[in-house]
Tab-separated table of C-alpha atoms and ligand atoms in Angstrom:
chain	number	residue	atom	x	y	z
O	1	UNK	CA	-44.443	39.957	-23.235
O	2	UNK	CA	-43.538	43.682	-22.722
O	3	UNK	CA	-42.551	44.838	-19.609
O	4	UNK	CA	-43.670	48.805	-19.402
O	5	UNK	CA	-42.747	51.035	-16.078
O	6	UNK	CA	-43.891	54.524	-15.330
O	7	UNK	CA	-40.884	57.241	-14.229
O	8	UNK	CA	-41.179	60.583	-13.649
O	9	UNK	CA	-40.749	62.767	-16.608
O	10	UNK	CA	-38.774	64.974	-14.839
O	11	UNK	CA	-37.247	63.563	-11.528
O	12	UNK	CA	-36.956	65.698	-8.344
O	13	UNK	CA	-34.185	64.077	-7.781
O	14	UNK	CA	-32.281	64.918	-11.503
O	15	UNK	CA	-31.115	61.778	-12.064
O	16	UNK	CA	-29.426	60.441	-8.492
O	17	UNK	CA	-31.791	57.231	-8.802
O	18	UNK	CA	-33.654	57.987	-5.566
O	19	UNK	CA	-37.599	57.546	-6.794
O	20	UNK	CA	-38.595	54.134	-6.715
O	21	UNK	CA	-38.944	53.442	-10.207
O	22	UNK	CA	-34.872	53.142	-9.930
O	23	UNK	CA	-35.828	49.777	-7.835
O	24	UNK	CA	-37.909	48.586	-10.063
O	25	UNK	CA	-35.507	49.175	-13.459
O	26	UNK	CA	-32.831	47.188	-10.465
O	27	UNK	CA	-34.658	44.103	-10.508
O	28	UNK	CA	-35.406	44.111	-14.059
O	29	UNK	CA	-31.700	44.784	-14.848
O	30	UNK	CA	-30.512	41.696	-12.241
O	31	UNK	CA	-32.886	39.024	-13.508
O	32	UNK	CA	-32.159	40.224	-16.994
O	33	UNK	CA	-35.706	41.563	-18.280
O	34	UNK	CA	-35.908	44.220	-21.090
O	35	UNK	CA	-38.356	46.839	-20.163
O	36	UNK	CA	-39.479	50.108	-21.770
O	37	UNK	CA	-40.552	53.311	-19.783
O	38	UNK	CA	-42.943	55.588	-19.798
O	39	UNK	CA	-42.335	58.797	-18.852
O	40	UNK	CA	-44.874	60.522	-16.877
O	41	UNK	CA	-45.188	64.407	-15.499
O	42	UNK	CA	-46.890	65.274	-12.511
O	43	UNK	CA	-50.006	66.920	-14.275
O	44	UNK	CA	-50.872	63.740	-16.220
O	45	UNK	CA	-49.452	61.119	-13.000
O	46	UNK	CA	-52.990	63.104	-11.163
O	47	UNK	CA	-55.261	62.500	-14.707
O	48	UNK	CA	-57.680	59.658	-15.264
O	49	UNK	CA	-55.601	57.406	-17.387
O	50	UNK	CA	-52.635	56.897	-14.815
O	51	UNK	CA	-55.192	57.007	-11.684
O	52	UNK	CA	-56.474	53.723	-13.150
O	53	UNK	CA	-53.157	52.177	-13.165
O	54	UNK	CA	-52.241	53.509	-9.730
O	55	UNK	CA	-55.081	54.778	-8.067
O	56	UNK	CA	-52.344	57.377	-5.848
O	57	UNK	CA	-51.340	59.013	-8.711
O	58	UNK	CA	-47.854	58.251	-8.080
O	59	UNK	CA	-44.737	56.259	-10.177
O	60	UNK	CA	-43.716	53.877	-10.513
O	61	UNK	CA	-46.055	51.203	-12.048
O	62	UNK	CA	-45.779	48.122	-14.108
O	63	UNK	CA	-47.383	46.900	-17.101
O	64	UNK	CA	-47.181	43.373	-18.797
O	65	UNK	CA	-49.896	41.874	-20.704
O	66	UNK	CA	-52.975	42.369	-18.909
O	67	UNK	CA	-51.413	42.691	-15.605
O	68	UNK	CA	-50.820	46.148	-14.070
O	69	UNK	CA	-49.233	46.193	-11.018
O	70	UNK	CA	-48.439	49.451	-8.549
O	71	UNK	CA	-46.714	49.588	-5.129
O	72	UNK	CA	-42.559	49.182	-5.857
O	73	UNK	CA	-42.722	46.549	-3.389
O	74	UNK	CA	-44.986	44.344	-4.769
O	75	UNK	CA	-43.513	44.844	-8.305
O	76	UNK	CA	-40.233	44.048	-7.028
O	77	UNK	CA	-41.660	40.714	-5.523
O	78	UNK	CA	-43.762	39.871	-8.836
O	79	UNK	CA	-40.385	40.317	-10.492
O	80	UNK	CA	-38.679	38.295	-7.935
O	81	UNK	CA	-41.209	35.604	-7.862
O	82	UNK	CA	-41.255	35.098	-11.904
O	83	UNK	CA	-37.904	35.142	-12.449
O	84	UNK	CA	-34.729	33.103	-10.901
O	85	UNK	CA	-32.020	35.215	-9.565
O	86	UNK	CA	-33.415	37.392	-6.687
O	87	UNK	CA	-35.248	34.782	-4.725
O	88	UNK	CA	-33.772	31.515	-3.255
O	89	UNK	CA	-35.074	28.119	-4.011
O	90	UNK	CA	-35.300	26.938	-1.020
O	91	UNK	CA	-38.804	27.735	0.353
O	92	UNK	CA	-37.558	29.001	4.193
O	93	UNK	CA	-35.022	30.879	2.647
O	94	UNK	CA	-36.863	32.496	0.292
O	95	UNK	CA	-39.691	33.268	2.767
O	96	UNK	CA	-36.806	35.041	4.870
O	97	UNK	CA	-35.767	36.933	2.060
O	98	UNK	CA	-39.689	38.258	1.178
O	99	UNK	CA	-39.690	39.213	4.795
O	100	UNK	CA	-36.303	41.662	4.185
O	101	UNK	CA	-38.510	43.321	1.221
O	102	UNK	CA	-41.170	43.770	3.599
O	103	UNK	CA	-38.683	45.125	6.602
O	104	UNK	CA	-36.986	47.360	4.057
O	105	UNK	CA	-40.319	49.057	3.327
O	106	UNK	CA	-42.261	49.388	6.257
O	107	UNK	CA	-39.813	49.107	8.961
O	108	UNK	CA	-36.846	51.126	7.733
O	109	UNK	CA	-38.542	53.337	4.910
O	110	UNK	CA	-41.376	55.011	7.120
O	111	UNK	CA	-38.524	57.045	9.501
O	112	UNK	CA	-36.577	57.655	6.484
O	113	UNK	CA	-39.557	59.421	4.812
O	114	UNK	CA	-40.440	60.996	8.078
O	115	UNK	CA	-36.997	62.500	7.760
O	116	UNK	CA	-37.669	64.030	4.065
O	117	UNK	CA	-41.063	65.286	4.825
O	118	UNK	CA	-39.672	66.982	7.842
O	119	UNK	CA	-37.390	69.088	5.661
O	120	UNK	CA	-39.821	69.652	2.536
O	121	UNK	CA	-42.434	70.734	5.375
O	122	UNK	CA	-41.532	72.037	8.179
O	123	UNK	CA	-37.938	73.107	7.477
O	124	UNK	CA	-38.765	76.727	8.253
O	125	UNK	CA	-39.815	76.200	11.812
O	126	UNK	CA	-38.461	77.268	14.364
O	127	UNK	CA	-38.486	73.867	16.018
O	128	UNK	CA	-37.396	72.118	13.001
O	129	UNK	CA	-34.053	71.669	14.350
O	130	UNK	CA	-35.103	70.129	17.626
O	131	UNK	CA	-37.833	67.539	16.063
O	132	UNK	CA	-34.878	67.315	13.349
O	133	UNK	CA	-33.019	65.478	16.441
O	134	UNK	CA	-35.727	62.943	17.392
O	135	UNK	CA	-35.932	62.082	13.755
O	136	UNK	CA	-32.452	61.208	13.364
O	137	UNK	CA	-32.501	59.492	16.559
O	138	UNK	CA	-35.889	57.579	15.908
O	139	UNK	CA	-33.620	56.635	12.084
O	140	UNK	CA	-30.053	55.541	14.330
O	141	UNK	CA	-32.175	52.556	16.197
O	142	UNK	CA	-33.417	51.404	12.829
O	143	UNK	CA	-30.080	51.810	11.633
O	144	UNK	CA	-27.918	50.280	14.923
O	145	UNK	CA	-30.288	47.409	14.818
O	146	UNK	CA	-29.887	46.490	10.599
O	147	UNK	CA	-26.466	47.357	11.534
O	148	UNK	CA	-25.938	44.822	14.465
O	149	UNK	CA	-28.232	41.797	11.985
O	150	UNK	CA	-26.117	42.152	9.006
O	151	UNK	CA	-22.389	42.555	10.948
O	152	UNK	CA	-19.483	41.594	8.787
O	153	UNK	CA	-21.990	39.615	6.229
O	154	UNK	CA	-21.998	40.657	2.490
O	155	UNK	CA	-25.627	40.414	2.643
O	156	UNK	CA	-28.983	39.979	4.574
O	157	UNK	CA	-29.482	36.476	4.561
O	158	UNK	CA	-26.788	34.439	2.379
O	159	UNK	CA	-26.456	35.792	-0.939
O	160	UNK	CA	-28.005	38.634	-2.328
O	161	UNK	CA	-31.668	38.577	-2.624
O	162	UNK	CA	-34.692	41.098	-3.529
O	163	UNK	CA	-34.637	41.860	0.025
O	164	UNK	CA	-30.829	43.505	-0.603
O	165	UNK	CA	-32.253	45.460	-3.342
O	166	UNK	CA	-34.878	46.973	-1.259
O	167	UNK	CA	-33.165	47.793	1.857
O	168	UNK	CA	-30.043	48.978	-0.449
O	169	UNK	CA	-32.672	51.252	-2.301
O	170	UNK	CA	-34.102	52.463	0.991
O	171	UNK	CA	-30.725	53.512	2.627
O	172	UNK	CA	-29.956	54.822	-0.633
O	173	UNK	CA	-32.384	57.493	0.800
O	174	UNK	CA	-29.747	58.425	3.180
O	175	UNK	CA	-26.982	59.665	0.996
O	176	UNK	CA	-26.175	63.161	1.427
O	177	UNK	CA	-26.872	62.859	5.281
O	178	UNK	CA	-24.072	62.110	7.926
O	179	UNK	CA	-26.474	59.325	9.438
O	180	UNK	CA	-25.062	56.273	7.710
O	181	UNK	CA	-21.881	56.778	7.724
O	182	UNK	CA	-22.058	56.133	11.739
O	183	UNK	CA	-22.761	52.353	10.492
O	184	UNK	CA	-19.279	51.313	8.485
O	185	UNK	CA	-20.945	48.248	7.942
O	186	UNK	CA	-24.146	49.737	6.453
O	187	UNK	CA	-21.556	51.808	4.370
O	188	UNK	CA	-19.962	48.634	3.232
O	189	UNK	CA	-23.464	46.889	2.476
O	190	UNK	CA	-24.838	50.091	0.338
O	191	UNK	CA	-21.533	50.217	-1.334
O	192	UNK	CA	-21.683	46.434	-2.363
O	193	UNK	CA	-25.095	46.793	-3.768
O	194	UNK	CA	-24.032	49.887	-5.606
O	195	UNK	CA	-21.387	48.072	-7.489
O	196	UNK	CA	-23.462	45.499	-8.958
O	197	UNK	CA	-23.467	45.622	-12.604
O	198	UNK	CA	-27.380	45.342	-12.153
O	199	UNK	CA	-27.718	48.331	-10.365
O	200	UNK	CA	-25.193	50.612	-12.082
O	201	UNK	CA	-26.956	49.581	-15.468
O	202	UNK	CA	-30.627	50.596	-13.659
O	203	UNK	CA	-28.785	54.237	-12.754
O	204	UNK	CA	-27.423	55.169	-16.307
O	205	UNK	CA	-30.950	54.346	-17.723
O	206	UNK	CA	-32.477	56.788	-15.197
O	207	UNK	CA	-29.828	59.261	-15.002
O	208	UNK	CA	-30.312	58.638	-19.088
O	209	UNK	CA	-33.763	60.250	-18.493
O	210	UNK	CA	-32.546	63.631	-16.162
O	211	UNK	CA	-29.935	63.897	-18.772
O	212	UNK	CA	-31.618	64.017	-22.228
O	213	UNK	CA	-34.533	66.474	-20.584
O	214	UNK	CA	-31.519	68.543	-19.559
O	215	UNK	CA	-30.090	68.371	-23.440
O	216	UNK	CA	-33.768	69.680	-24.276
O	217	UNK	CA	-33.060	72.664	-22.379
O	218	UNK	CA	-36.641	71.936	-20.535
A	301	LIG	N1	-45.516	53.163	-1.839
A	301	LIG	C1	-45.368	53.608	-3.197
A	301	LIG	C2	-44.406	52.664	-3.949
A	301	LIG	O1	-43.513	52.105	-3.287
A	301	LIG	O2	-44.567	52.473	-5.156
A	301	LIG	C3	-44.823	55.016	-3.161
A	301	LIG	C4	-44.650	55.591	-4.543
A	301	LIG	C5	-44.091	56.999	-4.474
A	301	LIG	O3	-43.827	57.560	-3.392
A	301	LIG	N2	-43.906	57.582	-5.642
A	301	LIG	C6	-43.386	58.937	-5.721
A	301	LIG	C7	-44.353	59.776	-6.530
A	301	LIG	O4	-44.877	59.353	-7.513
A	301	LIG	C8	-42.035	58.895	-6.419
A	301	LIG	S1	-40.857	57.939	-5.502
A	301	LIG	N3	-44.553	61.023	-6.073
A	301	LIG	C9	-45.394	61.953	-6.772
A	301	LIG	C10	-46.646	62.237	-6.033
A	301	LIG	O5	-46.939	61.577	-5.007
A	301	LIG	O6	-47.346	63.147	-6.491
A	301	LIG	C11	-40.588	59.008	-4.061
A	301	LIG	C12	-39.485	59.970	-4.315
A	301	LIG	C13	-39.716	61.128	-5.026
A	301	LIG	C14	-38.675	62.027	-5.228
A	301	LIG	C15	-37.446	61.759	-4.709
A	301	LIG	N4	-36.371	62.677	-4.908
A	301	LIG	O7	-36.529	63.659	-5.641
A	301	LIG	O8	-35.298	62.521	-4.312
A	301	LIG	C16	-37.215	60.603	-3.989
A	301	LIG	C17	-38.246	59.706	-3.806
């Protein structure tokens, strides 16, 4: 059956794989799924048709048969869950590894985001620099304590799992700010997810996308 995702039609981002659709073409790529993609522009992501495949108006989503699926988080699991190679077999381990996706997106995201917002925002205040400091601060224990679980392991729980991909995607986040580099481990950890074939398949395809909208001179 097809396998159809929703990306932005023209990324924010221009092509450094940072929307979440990028997570979503990861998983595909590592349990070896062909997808298509539908690109998507912000007028038509707020119009009826996508609103009834995700109700925020937001990418990415995921379409295969009569199943559509939003939230990158749950995609990534249904992905995870149908197909071998991002979940363990073992059913403790692979309840361990669900509960990574889950820390990855509501534990470590949220202050991440808060971070972002912050500068789209409120980067013109005058106080942005000092509520600038409790964000980064509020982001270090988040990071110290990943930081101190994972210590000189490859990955989060034994070998690489969905939950990798997610917290991988969400320090991806980070790039561009001093913040991780604090964590040579974390470094390490983003860097080993980064050079899986998977993953560096999943960023041509989007970079693909900024790329030929570029060539169009749009
Ligand atoms: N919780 C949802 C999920 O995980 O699927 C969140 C989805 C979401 O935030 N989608 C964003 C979106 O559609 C794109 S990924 N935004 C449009 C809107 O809300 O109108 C977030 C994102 C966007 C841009 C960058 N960037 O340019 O660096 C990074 C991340």
């Amino acid at each position: 059956m097809t396998i159809t995702i929703t990306a932005f039609e023209r990324s924010p981002d221009r092509g450094k794989g940072l929307a979440r659709d990028m997570r979503v073409r990861w998983a595909l790529e590592e349990v070896g799924q062909p997808y298509e993609v539908r690109l998507v522009s912000f007028k038509a992501m707020k119009q009826a048709a996508h609103l009834a495949l995700q109700p925020f108006g937001q990418i990415p989503t995921y379409e295969e048969g009569d199943l559509t699926l939003f939230e990158s988080g749950a995609i990534i699991l249904h992905i995870a869950e149908r197909h071998p190679g991002l979940l363990p077999d073992d059913a403790k381990a692979r309840a361990r590894a669900i509960a990574w996706i889950f820390a990855a997106v509501s534990t470590m995201e949220p202050v991440i985001v808060d971070r972002e917002t912050a500068r789209y925002l409120e980067g013109k205040e005058s106080w942005y620099e000092e509520r600038l400091a409790y964000v980064n601060d509020r982001i270090r224990k988040r990071l110290g304590e990943l930081s101190a679980r994972l210590g000189d392991a490859d990955w989060l729980d034994g070998n690489f799992t969905a939950g990798d991909l997610e917290m991988v995607s969400v320090l991806l986040r980070l790039e561009g700010s001093a913040l991780l580099d604090e964590y040579p481990n974390l470094c390490a950890y983003s860097a080993r997810g980064q050079a899986r074939p998977a993953y560096k398949r999943a960023f041509e395809a989007q970079k693909a996308v900024f790329l030929a909208v570029s060539a169009g001179g749009q």
